[in-house]
Each structure stands twice: as C-alpha cells, then as structure tokens.
Coordinates of C-alpha atoms and ligand atoms in Angstrom, one line a residue:
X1 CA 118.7 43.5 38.5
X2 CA 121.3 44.8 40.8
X3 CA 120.5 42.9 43.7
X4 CA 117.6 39.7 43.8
X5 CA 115.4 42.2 45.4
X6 CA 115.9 45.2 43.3
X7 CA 113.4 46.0 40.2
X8 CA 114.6 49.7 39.5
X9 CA 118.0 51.2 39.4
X10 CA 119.4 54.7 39.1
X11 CA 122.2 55.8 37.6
X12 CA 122.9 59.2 39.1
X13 CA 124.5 62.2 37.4
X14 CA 127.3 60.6 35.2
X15 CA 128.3 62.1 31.5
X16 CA 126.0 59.9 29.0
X17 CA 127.5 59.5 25.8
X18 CA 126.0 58.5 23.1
X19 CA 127.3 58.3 19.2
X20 CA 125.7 61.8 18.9
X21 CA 126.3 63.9 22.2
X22 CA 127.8 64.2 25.6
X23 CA 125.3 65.2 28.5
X24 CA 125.0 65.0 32.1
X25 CA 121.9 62.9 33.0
X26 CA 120.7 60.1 34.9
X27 CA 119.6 56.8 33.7
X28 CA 116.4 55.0 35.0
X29 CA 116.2 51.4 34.8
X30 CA 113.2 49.0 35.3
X31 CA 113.7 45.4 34.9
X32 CA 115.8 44.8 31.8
X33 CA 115.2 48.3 30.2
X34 CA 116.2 51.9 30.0
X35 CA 112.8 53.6 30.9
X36 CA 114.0 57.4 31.3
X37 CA 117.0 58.9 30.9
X38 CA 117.1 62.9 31.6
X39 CA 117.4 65.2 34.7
X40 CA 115.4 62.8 37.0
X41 CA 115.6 64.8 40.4
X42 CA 114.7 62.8 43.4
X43 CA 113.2 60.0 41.5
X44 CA 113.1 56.4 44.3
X45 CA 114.7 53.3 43.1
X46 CA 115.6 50.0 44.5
X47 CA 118.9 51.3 43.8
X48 CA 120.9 54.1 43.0
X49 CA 124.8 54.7 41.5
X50 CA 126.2 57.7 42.1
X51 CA 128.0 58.3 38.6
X52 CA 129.7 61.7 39.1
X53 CA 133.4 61.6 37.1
X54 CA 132.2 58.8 35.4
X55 CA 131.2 58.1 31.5
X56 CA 127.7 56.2 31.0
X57 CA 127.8 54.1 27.4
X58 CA 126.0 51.8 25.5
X59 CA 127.5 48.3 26.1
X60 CA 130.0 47.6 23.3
X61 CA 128.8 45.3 20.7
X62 CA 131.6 43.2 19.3
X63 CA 130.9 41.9 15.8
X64 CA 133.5 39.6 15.2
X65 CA 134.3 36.9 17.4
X66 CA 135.1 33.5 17.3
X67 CA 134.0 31.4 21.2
X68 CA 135.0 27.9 21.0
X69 CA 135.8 26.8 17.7
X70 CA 137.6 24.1 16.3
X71 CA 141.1 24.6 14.7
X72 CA 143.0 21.6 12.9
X73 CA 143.1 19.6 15.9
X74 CA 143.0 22.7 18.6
X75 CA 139.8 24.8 19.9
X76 CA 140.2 28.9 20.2
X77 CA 140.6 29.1 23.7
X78 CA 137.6 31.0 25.1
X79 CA 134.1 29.1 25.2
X80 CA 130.9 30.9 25.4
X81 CA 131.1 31.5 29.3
X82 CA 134.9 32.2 29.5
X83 CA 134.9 34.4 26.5
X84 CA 131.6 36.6 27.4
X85 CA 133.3 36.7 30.9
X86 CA 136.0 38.6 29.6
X87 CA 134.0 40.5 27.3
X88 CA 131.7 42.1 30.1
X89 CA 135.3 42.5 32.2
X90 CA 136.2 45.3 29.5
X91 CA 132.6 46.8 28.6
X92 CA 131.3 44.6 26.2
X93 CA 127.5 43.3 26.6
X94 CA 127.0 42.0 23.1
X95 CA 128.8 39.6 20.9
X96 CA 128.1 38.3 17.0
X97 CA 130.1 35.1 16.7
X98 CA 130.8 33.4 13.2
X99 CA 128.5 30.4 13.1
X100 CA 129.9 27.9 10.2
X101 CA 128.5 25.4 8.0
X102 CA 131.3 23.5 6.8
X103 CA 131.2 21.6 3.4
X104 CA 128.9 18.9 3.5
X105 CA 126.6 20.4 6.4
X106 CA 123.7 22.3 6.2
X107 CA 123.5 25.7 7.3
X108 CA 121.0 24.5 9.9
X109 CA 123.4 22.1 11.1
X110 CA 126.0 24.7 11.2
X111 CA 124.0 27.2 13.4
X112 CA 122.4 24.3 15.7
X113 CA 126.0 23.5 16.9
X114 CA 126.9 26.9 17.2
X115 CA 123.5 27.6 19.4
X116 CA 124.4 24.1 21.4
X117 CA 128.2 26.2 22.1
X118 CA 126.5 29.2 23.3
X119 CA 123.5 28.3 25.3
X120 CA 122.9 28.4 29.2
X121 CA 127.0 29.3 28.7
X122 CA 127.2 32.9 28.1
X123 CA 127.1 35.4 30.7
X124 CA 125.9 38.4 28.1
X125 CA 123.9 38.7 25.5
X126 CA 125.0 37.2 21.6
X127 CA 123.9 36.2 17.8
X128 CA 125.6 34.9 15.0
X129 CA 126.5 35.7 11.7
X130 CA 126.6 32.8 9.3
X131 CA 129.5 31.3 7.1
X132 CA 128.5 29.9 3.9
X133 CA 131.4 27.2 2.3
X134 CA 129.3 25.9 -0.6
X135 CA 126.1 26.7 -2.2
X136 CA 124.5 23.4 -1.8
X137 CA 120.8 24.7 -2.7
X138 CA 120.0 28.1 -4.1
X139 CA 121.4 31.1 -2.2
X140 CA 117.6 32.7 -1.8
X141 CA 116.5 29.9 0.0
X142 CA 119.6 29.7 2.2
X143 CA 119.6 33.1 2.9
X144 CA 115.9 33.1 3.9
X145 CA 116.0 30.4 6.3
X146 CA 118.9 31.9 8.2
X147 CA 116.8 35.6 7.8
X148 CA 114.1 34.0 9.5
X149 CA 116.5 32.5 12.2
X150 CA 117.3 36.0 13.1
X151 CA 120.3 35.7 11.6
X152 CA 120.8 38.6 8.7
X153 CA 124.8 38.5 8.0
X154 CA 126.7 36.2 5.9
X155 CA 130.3 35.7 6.1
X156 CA 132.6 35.0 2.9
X157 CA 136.1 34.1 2.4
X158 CA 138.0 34.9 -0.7
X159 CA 141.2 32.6 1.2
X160 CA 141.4 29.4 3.1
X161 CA 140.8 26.9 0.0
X162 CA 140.9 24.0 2.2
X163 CA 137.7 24.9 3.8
X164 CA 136.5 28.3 3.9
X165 CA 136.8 30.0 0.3
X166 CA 134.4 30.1 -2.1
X167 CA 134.6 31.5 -5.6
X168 CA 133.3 34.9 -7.1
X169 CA 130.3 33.4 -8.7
X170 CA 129.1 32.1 -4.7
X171 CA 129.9 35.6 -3.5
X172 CA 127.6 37.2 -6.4
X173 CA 124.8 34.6 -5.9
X174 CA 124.9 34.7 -1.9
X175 CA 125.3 39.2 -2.2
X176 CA 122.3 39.5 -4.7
X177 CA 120.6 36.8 -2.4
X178 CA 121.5 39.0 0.6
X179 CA 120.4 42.3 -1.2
X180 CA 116.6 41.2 -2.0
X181 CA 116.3 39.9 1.8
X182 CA 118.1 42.8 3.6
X183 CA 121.3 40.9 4.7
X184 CA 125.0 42.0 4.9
X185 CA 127.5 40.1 3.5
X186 CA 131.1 40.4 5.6
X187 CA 133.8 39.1 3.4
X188 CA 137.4 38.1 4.3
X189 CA 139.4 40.1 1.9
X190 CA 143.2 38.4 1.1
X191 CA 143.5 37.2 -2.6
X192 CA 144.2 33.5 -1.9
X193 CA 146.4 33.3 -5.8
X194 CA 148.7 36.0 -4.4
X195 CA 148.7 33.9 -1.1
X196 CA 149.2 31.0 -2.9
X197 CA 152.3 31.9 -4.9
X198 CA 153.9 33.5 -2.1
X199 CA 153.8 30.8 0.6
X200 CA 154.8 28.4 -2.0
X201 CA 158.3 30.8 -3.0
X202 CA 158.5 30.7 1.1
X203 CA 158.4 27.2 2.0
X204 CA 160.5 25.8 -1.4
X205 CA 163.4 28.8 -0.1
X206 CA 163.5 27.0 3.4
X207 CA 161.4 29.5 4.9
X208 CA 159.7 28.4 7.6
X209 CA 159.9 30.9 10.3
X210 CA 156.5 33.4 11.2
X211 CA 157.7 36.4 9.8
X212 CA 157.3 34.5 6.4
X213 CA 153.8 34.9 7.6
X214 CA 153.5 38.4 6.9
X215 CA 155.7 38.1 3.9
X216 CA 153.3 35.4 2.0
X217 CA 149.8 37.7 3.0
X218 CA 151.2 41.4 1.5
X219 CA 148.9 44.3 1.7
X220 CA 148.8 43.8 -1.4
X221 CA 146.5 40.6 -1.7
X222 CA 144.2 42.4 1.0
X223 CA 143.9 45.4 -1.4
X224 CA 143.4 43.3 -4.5
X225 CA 140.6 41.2 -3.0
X226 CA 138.8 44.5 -1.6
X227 CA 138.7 46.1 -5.0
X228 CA 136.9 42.3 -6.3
X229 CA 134.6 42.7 -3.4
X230 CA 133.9 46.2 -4.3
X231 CA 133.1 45.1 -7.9
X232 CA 130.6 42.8 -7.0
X233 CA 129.1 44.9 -4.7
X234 CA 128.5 47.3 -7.6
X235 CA 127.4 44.3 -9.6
X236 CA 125.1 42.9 -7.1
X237 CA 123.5 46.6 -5.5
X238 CA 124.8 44.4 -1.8
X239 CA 125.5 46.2 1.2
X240 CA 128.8 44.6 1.6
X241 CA 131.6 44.7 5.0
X242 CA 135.0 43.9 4.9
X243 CA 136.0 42.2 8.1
X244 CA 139.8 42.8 9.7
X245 CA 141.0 45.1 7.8
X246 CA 144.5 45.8 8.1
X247 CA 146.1 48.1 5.8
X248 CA 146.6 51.4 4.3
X249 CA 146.3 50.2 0.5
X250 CA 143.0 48.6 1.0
X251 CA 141.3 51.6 3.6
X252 CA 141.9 53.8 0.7
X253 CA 139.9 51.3 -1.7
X254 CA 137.0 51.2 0.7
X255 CA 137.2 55.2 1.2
X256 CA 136.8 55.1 -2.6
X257 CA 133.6 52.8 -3.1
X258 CA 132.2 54.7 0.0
X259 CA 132.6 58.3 -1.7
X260 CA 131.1 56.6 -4.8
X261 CA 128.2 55.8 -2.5
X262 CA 128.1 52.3 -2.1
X263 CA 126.6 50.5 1.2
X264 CA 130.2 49.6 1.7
X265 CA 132.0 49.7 5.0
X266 CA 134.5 47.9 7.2
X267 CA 136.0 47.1 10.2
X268 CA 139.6 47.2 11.8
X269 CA 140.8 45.9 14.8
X270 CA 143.0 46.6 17.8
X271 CA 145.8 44.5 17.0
X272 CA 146.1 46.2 13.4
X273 CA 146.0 49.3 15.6
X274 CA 148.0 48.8 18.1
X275 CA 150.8 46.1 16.8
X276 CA 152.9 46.1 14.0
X277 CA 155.2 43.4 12.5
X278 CA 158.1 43.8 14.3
X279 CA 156.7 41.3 16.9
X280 CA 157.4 38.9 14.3
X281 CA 161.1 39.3 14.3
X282 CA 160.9 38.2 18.2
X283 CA 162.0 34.7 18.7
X284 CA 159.7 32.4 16.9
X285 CA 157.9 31.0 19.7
X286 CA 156.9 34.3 20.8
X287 CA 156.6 35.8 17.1
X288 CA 154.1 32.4 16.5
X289 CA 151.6 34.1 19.4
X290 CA 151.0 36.7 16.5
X291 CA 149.9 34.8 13.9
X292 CA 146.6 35.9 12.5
X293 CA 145.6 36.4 9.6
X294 CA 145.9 39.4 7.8
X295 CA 149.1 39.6 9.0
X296 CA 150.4 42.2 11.3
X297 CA 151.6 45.4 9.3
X298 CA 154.5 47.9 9.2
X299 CA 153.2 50.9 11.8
X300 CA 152.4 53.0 9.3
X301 CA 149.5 51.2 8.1
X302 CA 148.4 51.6 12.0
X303 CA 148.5 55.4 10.9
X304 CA 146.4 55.3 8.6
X305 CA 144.0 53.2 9.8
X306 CA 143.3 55.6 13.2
X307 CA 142.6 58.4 10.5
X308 CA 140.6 56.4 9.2
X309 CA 138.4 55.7 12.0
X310 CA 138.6 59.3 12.9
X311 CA 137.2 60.5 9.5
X312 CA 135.0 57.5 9.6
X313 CA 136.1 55.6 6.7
X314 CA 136.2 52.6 8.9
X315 CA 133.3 52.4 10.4
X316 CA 133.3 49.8 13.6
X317 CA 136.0 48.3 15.1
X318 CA 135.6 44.6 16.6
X319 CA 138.1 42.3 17.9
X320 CA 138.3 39.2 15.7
X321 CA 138.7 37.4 19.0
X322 CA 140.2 34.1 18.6
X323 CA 142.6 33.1 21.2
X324 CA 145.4 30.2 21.7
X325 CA 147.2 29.6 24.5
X326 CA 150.9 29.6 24.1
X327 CA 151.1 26.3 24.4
X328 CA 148.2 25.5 21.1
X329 CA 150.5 27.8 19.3
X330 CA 153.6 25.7 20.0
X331 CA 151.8 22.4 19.1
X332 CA 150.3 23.6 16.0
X333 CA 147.7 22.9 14.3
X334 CA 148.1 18.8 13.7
X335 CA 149.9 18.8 17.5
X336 CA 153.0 18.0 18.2
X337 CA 155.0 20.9 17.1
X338 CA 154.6 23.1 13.9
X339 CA 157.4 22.9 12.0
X340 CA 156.6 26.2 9.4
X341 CA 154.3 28.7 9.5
X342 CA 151.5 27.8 7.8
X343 CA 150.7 25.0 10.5
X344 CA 150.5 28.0 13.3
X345 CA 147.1 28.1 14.6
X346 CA 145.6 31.7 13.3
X347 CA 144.2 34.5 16.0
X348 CA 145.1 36.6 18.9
X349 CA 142.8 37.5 21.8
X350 CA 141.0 40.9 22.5
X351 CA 137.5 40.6 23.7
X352 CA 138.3 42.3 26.7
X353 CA 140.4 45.2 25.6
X354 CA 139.1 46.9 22.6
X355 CA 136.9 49.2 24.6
X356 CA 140.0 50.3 26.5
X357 CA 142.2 50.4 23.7
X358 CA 140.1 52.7 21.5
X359 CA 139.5 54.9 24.7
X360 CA 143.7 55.8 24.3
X361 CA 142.8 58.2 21.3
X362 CA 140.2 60.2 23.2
X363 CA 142.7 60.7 26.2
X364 CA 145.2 61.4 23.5
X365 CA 142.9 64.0 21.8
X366 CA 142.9 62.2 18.5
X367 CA 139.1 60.7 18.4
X368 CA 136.0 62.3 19.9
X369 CA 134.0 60.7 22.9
X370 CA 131.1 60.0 19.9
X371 CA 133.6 58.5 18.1
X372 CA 134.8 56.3 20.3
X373 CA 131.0 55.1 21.1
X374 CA 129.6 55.5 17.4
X375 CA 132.6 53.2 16.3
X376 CA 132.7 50.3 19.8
X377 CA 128.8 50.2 20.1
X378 CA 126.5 52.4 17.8
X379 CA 127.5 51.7 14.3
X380 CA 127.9 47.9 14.7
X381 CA 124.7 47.7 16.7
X382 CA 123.2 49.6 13.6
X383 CA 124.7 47.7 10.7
X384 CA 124.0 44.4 12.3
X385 CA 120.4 44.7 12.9
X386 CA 120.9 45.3 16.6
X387 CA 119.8 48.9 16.9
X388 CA 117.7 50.6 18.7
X389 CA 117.6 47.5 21.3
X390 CA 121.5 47.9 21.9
X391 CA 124.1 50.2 21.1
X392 CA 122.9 53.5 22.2
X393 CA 121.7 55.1 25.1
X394 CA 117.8 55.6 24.5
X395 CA 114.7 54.6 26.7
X396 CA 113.2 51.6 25.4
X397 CA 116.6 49.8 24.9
X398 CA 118.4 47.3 26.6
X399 CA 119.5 47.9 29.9
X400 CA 122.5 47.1 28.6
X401 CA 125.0 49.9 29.8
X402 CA 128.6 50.5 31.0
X403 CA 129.7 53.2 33.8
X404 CA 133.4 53.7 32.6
X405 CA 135.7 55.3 34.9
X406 CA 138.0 57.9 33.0
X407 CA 140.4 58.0 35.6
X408 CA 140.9 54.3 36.1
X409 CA 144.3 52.8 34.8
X410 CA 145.2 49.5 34.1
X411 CA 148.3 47.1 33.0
X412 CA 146.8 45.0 30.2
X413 CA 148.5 41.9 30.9
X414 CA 147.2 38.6 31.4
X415 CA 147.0 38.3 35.2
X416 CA 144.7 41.1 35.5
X417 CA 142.3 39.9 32.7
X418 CA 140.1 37.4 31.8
X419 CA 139.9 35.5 28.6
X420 CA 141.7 32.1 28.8
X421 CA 145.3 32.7 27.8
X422 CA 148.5 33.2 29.6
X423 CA 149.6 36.3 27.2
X424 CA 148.6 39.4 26.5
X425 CA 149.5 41.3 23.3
X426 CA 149.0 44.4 25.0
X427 CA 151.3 43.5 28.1
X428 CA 153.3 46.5 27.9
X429 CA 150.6 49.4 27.7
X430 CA 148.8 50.3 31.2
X431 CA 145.0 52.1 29.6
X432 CA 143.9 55.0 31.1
X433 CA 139.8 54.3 31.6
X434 CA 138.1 51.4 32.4
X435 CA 134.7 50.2 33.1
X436 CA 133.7 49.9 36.8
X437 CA 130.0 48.8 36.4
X438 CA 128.9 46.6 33.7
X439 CA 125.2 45.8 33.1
X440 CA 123.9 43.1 30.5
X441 CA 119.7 43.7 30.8
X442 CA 120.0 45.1 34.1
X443 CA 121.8 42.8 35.8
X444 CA 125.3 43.6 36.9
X445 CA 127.9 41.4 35.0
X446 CA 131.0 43.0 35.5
X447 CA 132.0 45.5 38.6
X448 CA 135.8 47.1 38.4
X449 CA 136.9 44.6 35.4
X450 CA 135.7 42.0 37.7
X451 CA 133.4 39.4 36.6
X452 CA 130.2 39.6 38.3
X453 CA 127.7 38.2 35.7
X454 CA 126.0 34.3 35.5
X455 CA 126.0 31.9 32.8
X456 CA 122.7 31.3 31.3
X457 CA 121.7 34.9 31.9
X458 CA 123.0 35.7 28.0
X459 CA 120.2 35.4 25.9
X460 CA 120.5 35.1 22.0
X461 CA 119.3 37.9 20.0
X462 CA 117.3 37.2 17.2
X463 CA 118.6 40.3 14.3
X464 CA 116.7 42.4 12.2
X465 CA 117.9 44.0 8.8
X466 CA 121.4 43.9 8.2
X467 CA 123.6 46.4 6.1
X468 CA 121.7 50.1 6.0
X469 CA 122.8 52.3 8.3
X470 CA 119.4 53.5 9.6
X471 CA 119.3 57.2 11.0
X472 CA 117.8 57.1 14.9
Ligands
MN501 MN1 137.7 36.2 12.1

C-alpha cells in the first residue's frame, strides 16, 4: 500500500477511463485490489488522492519485451529491475517478456532461466510468452506443459535461421497445437528468402553501411510473410498475432483476414510510429542506434499505421523493448567493432515511453481517450489471458492503476528517463501528459516519472486463455 501503515486508498474525483467510457469517479482500494469504484462520498481511507484534472487508467500492459537477454556476445541492456523501473516511470504495471528455448533446450529449460532473470528483480508485475526453435517432442505436449505453466502464447519466427526460425510445417503443428489448448501464437512476420537474397546483393556490392538495413528487410518480405501466416491461420482455425508490425502493405493484409473474420490481429509499435528511415542516413554510428528489425519505414507507412490503430485494425501497441547502449551498438555483436550491418546488435528502447507517445494523438484529436486505453492496456490484457485481473478499471481487479496528469510535459530524452541507455530515440519530442502516480497491486511504484517501486514486489502472473477477445 501507499504507506507501511496504510490498508485502504482513495482515489478522489479524477476522470476514469476505461476502453469503453470516460467518467468522473473515485477509486477505492483495499490491499492489492480495486474494491469500489463510483461516486463514493465521504468514504475513510488510510489514504486519499485528490485526482481532480487528472486521468485514472488501467496500468499499461506491455506485450512485447525483451529484459536481459543474450545477444551474440552482448545482453539487451535493461534487466528485470532496471527495465520494470522504467516501465512503471511511464505507466506501465505489466510486462510479457519472450521466454526462449533455444535449439537443444527444453522448453522447461528455457522458461526456468527466464523465471531465474525475473524473480525477486522486478519492481511490477510480468509473464512470459514462450519461443519455440524446434519441435523436439510433439507440439500438444509442448504446448500443454507451458498452458499449465501459465503460460498461453507462443512466439514464432519466419527469419533469423541461425537460431530463431522455424519452417511452415512447425508453425502449422505448434498453431493447431495452440488452437485445441486455447493459446495464441505471435509470429515474427519478414520472409527470411527475400532477406536472404537481399543482404547477400548488399554485402557482395560493398554495402555495409545501416541503411542497407532497411534496404535488405523491404516491406515487402513483411507483407509476404503476413499473407503465409494468414494462410495457416485459415488452415489451422489458430487465433494468430503478428508482432511489430511495421508497414502499410502488410496492415492492409491483416485488415483483410480480419474482415474475413479470422482471430487475427497485431501489434505496432512506437518507433514504427514515431520514426522513419531517414535516421538511417545519419552518420553510421548514430544510424547503427536504429537497427531493429523490421526496419524503420518511409513516414508514410507511420500514416497508415495511426489509421490503423484508430479504426482498430491494429489492435495493441507494445514496445518490443530491447535496448543497447551506444557503446553495444558500436562493438557489435562478436565485439570489437561491426564492420557491416548485419553484425549490429538488433532493438531500440521504449518501455518507458509508449504510454506517453500514444497519448500525442489524443491531444492532437486523432485517437479517442478509449482508444488510447483499449489499444496501451485493455486489448493486450484481453488477448493475452490477463483480463479482467489487469487492463481495465473494474472492482475486483488489480490495484494496478495510473493517475496521468494531462497537463504534464516532458522532454523524452535520456537524462530524464529510466531504462539503461544513454539515448533516446525520442530526444527531440517534449509529450504532453504523463503519469504522476503509478500503482502496481496497491503499492506505489512510480510518483511524477520517478521510480518509487521495490524489487521483489513484481510478482509473475500465471495467464489464462490466450487469443479470443472476450467481451467484459
Ligand atoms: Mn521482439
């Protein structure tokens, strides 16, 4: 709770938002839940917020991160504590990171180190997805021992040969697997042939710089491997979720399966939102910091993908969170120095901003208050077996709730935030709206983008059914 003393808080007279509605109401806590939220009157409590002017949300849910995790000879710069840190700075009390069993391990294996990353570590509450590399046993029994692990999501990748991809026949097996034990399969969508070719024209031309990045990973490949991944949803009857997605040729596949009325959906994030390919023209130190994969797009594909969320084509947008300082990005991923492209370690931070970010198109007009909840906290609570215990405002849930100051402003770069890296892509955009009291169960964690929270206080959260979006 608020203070070691305090058992009940009150929330007093802030605008509660929820994926559904705007009211004015205030929010009764007890312990680690919401017990009442309404027109409470003179109600006692231990303690009480006055939350006039402000917004009251679900915390954010962030569905794709990746805390501590080894790349080539580097680590993504944000362990469990640094990284939820951040997270609760910008509004986020909930994070899915991507578990992986690598080739050769058991998934087991794979989610046991992941659990040894994140316990008595993180300051909020998290879960895991799963990524499968290899079918070493049959994909019903994998997929049950995970389900009964609380963990209901599967991640695929149709790139990254070396370690990560797996073939269509895997995704079929580990989708109709998924589909009989209510799990939701997230795929990395880039077809790895057109990679492949590409990279190969690249580096035999002499071209070694990052914006042959971009050029070897077209829209293109992304579209191509969404319309496989829609096939085999159709084959399979699998809910299925395209993680990252980046541009306009691909959004419009997905709007297509959706109207078709598949269980198809996917996510974008802020840096396909917000940035755009010319940061790869910058000098190639600086242009390396941008290296993620899919690449960075020309702005219209930015344009597209707001109206996307708008309309709700896309359906969540998560952060992909995988940081490296400047200096991991100059080393490269066998250290000392990368001498082309493809040895730049992959990811850009974001835990800590997405909240914020999305916010921009509310105070521009351009995406409701619902929206901006439904898409940050509702939807990926709901599609990721989360709901109703997080991700909307309800008695019963989670005390797990964000006060968010509309008239706050803030210069995103990296000395006034949190996650462990000494850039920020967003340095040159001040937000309008930012949380100023973050709790995780009750217990304040963040308090005006500060951290206030404890390590060990996260707890992980066991998921139900993954991949129906379940009316509340
Ligand atoms: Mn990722």
């Amino acid at each position: 709770m608020v203070g070691s003393q305090a058992q009940t808080l009150l929330i007093r007279g802030g605008d509660v938002v929820s994926s559904e509605e705007v009211r004015r109401a205030d929010v009764f806590i007890r312990n680690e839940r919401i017990e009442r939220i309404g027109a409470l009157g003179d109600v006692a409590a231990d303690a009480t917020i006055d939350a006039a002017g402000k917004l009251v949300i679900p915390g954010a849910v962030d569905v794709h991160t990746h805390l501590d995790m080894e790349v080539g000879v580097t680590r993504s710069s944000d362990d469990f504590t640094s990284g939820t840190v951040a997270a609760a700075c910008g509004g986020t009390t909930t994070v899915i990171d991507f578990a992986t069993a690598y080739r050769g391990e058991s998934l087991a294996e794979g989610l046991a180190t992941w659990h040894g990353k994140a316990t008595d570590n993180a300051v909020i509450d998290y879960s895991f997805h799963m990524t499968i590399t290899e079918l070493a046993r049959p994909a019903d029994d994998l997929v049950a021992e995970m389900v009964e692990a609380g963990i209901t999501s599967f991640k695929l990748y149709m790139t990254y040969p070396e370690r990560l991809m797996v073939s269509d026949e895997v995704i079929s097996e580990v989708m109709k697997a998924a589909e009989r034990q209510g799990a939701l399969v997230c795929l990395h969508c880039e077809d790895d042939a057109t990679i492949a070719v590409r990279r190969a024209e690249a580096l035999g031309a002499g071209h070694t710089q990052p914006r042959w990045h971009a050029q070897s990973r077209p829209p293109e490949a992304e579209a191509d491997a969404v319309l496989r991944a829609i096939r085999l949803a159709e084959n399979t009857g699998a809910a299925c979720y395209v993680v990252h997605l980046s541009s306009a040729p691909a959004l419009e596949r997905v709007r297509v399966a959706r109207e078709s009325g598949l269980d198809f959906y996917a996510e974008t994030c802020p840096q396909y939102l917000y940035l755009s390919a010319e940061r790869y023209e910058d000098a190639p130190a600086t242009a390396a910091r941008y290296v993620c994969a899919p690449p960075l797009r020309d702005p219209h594909h930015a344009e597209e993908l707001w109206e996307g969320l708008k309309r709700g084509h896309l359906q969540v947008v998560a952060t992909d969170h995988c940081p490296f300082t400047s200096a991991d990005k100059r080393a490269g991923l066998a250290g000392g120095g990368w001498s082309d492209f493809t040895q730049i370690p992959g990811g850009v931070p974001g835990i800590e901003t997405r909240l914020a970010l999305v916010y921009q198109k509310v105070v521009e007009g351009r995406l409701g208050l619902t929206d901006w909840v439904d898409r940050c906290c509702t939807t990926p609570a709901k599609l990721f077996g989360l709901h109703p215990r997080k991700g909307e405002p309800i008695a019963g849930a989670d005390a797990d709730v964000v006060v968010f100051d509309p008239s706050a402003e803030r210069p995103l770069v990296a000395e006034r935030l949190h996650m462990n890296v000494d850039y920020s892509p967003y340095e040159n955009i001040t937000v309008r709206g930012w949380p100023s009291l973050v709790l995780s169960r009750g217990r304040v964690v963040a308090r005006d983008g500060e951290p206030a929270g404890t390590p060990g206080w996260g707890r992980f959260v066991p998921r139900g059914p993954s991949g129906r979006l379940i009316e509340s």
